[in-house]
Coordinates of C-alpha atoms and ligand atoms in Angstrom, one line a residue:
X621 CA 150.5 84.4 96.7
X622 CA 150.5 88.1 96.5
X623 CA 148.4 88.0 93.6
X624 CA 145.8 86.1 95.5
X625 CA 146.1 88.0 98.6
X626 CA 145.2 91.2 96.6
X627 CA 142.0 89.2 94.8
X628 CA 140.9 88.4 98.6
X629 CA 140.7 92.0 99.4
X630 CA 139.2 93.1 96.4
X631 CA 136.4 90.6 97.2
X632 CA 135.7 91.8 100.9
X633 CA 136.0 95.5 99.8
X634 CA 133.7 94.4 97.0
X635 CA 131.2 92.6 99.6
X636 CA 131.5 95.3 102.4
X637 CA 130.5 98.1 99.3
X638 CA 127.5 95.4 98.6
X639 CA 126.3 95.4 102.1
X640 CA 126.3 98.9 102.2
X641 CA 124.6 100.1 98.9
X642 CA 122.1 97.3 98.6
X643 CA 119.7 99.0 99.9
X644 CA 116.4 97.4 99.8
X645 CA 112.9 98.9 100.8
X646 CA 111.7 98.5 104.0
X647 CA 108.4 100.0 105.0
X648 CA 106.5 101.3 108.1
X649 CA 104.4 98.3 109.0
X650 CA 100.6 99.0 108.1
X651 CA 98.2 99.2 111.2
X652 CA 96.9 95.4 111.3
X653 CA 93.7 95.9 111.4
X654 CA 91.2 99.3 110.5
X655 CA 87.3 99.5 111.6
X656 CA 85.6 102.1 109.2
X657 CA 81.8 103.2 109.2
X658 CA 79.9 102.3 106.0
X659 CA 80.2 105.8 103.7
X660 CA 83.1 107.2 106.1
X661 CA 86.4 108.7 104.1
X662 CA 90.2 107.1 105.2
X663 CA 93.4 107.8 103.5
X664 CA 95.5 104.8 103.7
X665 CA 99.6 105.7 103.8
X666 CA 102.0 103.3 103.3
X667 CA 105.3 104.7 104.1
X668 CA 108.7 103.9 102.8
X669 CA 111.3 103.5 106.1
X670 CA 114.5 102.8 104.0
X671 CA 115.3 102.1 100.8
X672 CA 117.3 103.3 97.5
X673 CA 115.4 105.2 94.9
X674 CA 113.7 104.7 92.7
X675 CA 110.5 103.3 94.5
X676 CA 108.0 101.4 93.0
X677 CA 104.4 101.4 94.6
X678 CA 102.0 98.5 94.0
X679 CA 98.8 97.4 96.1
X680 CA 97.3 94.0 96.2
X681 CA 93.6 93.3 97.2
X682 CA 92.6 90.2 98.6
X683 CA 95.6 88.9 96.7
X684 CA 94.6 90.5 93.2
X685 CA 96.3 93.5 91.8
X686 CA 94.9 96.5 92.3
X687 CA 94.7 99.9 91.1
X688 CA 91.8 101.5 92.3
X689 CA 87.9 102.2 91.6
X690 CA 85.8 104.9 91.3
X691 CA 86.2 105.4 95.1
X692 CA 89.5 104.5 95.7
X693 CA 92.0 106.7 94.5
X694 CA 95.7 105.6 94.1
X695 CA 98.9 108.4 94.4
X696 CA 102.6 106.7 94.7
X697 CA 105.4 108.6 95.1
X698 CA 109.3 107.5 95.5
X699 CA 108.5 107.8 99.8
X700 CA 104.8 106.6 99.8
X701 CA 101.7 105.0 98.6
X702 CA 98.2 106.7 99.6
X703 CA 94.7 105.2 99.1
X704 CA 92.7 107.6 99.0
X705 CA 88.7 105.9 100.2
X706 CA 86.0 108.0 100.0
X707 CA 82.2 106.7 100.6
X708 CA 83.4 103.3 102.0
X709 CA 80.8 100.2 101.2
X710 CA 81.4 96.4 102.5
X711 CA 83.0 95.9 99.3
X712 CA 85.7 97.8 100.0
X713 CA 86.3 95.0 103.2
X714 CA 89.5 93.4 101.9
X715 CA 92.5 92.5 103.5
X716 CA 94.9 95.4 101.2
X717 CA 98.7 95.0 101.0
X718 CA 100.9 97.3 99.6
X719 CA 104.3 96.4 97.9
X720 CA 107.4 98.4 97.7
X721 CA 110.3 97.4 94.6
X722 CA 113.5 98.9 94.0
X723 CA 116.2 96.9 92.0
X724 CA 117.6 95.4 95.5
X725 CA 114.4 94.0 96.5
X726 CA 111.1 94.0 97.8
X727 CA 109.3 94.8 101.0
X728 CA 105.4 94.6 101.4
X729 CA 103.1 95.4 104.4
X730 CA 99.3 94.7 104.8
X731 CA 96.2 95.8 106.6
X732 CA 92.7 94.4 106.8
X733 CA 89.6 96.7 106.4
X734 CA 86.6 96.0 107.6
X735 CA 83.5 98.6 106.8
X736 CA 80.8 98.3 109.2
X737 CA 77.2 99.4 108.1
X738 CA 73.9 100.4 109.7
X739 CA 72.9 96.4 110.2
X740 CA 72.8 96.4 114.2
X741 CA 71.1 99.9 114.6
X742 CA 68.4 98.6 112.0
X743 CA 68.1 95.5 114.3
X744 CA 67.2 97.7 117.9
X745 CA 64.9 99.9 115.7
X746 CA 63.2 97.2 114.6
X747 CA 63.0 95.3 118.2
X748 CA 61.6 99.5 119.0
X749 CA 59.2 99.4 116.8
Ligands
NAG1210 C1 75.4 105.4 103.8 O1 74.8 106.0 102.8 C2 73.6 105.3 102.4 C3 73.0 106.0 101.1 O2 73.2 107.4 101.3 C4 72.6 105.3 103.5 O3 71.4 104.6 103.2 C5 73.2 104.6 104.7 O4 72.4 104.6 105.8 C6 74.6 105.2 105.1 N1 75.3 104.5 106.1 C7 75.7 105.0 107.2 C8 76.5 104.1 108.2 O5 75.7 106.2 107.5

């Protein structure tokens, strides 16, 4: 009985230390949606709110790994993500979520871009002309 009693307590100690240290990522939610300007520069920060280190950084766009183009630079560290967008185009409208890991979890957050271009202005100058 004693015996038993003392394998109790080493379980709850055990479960308390688990609820304490597993520390998964949690992240600063990502604005839902951003309006850009075709050829306008962003830097898109994904912050880390919580979690143990090390962090690992991934981004998904429309669903599909991604790692960056020519105009999209990536740079992770162990508190944040930045994508760096310079000279935006509609093909950079994509709906871009960012994923934290640790080895107690993951947390991901994601934002929808939408680059607008010149199409209404070329419309009234046209109705001008
Ligand atoms: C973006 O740049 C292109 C090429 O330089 C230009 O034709 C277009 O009008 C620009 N768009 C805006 C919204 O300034």
């Amino acid at each position: 009985m004693h015996l038993f009693n003392l394998f109790v307590q080493i379980l709850s100690v055990n479960h308390a230390l688990s609820i304490v240290f597993a520390d998964e990522p949690k992240l600063v939610p990502l604005q839902k949606i951003v309006e850009l300007l075709e050829n306008s520069t962003y830097v898109l920060t994904c912050n880390l709110f919580s979690g143990a280190k090390p962090i690992f950084f991934e981004w998904n766009k429309n669903g599909q790994k991604f790692s960056g183009t020519t105009n999209v630079r990536m740079e992770n560290t162990n508190h944040y993500s930045l994508l760096t967008m310079t000279s935006l185009t509609a093909a950079d409208s994509a709906t871009y979520e960012c994923i934290a890991k640790n080895a107690y979890g993951t947390a991901s957050t994601s934002t929808q871009f939408v680059i607008k271009g010149l199409t209404e202005k070329k419309i009234i100058s046209m109705k001008l002309c």
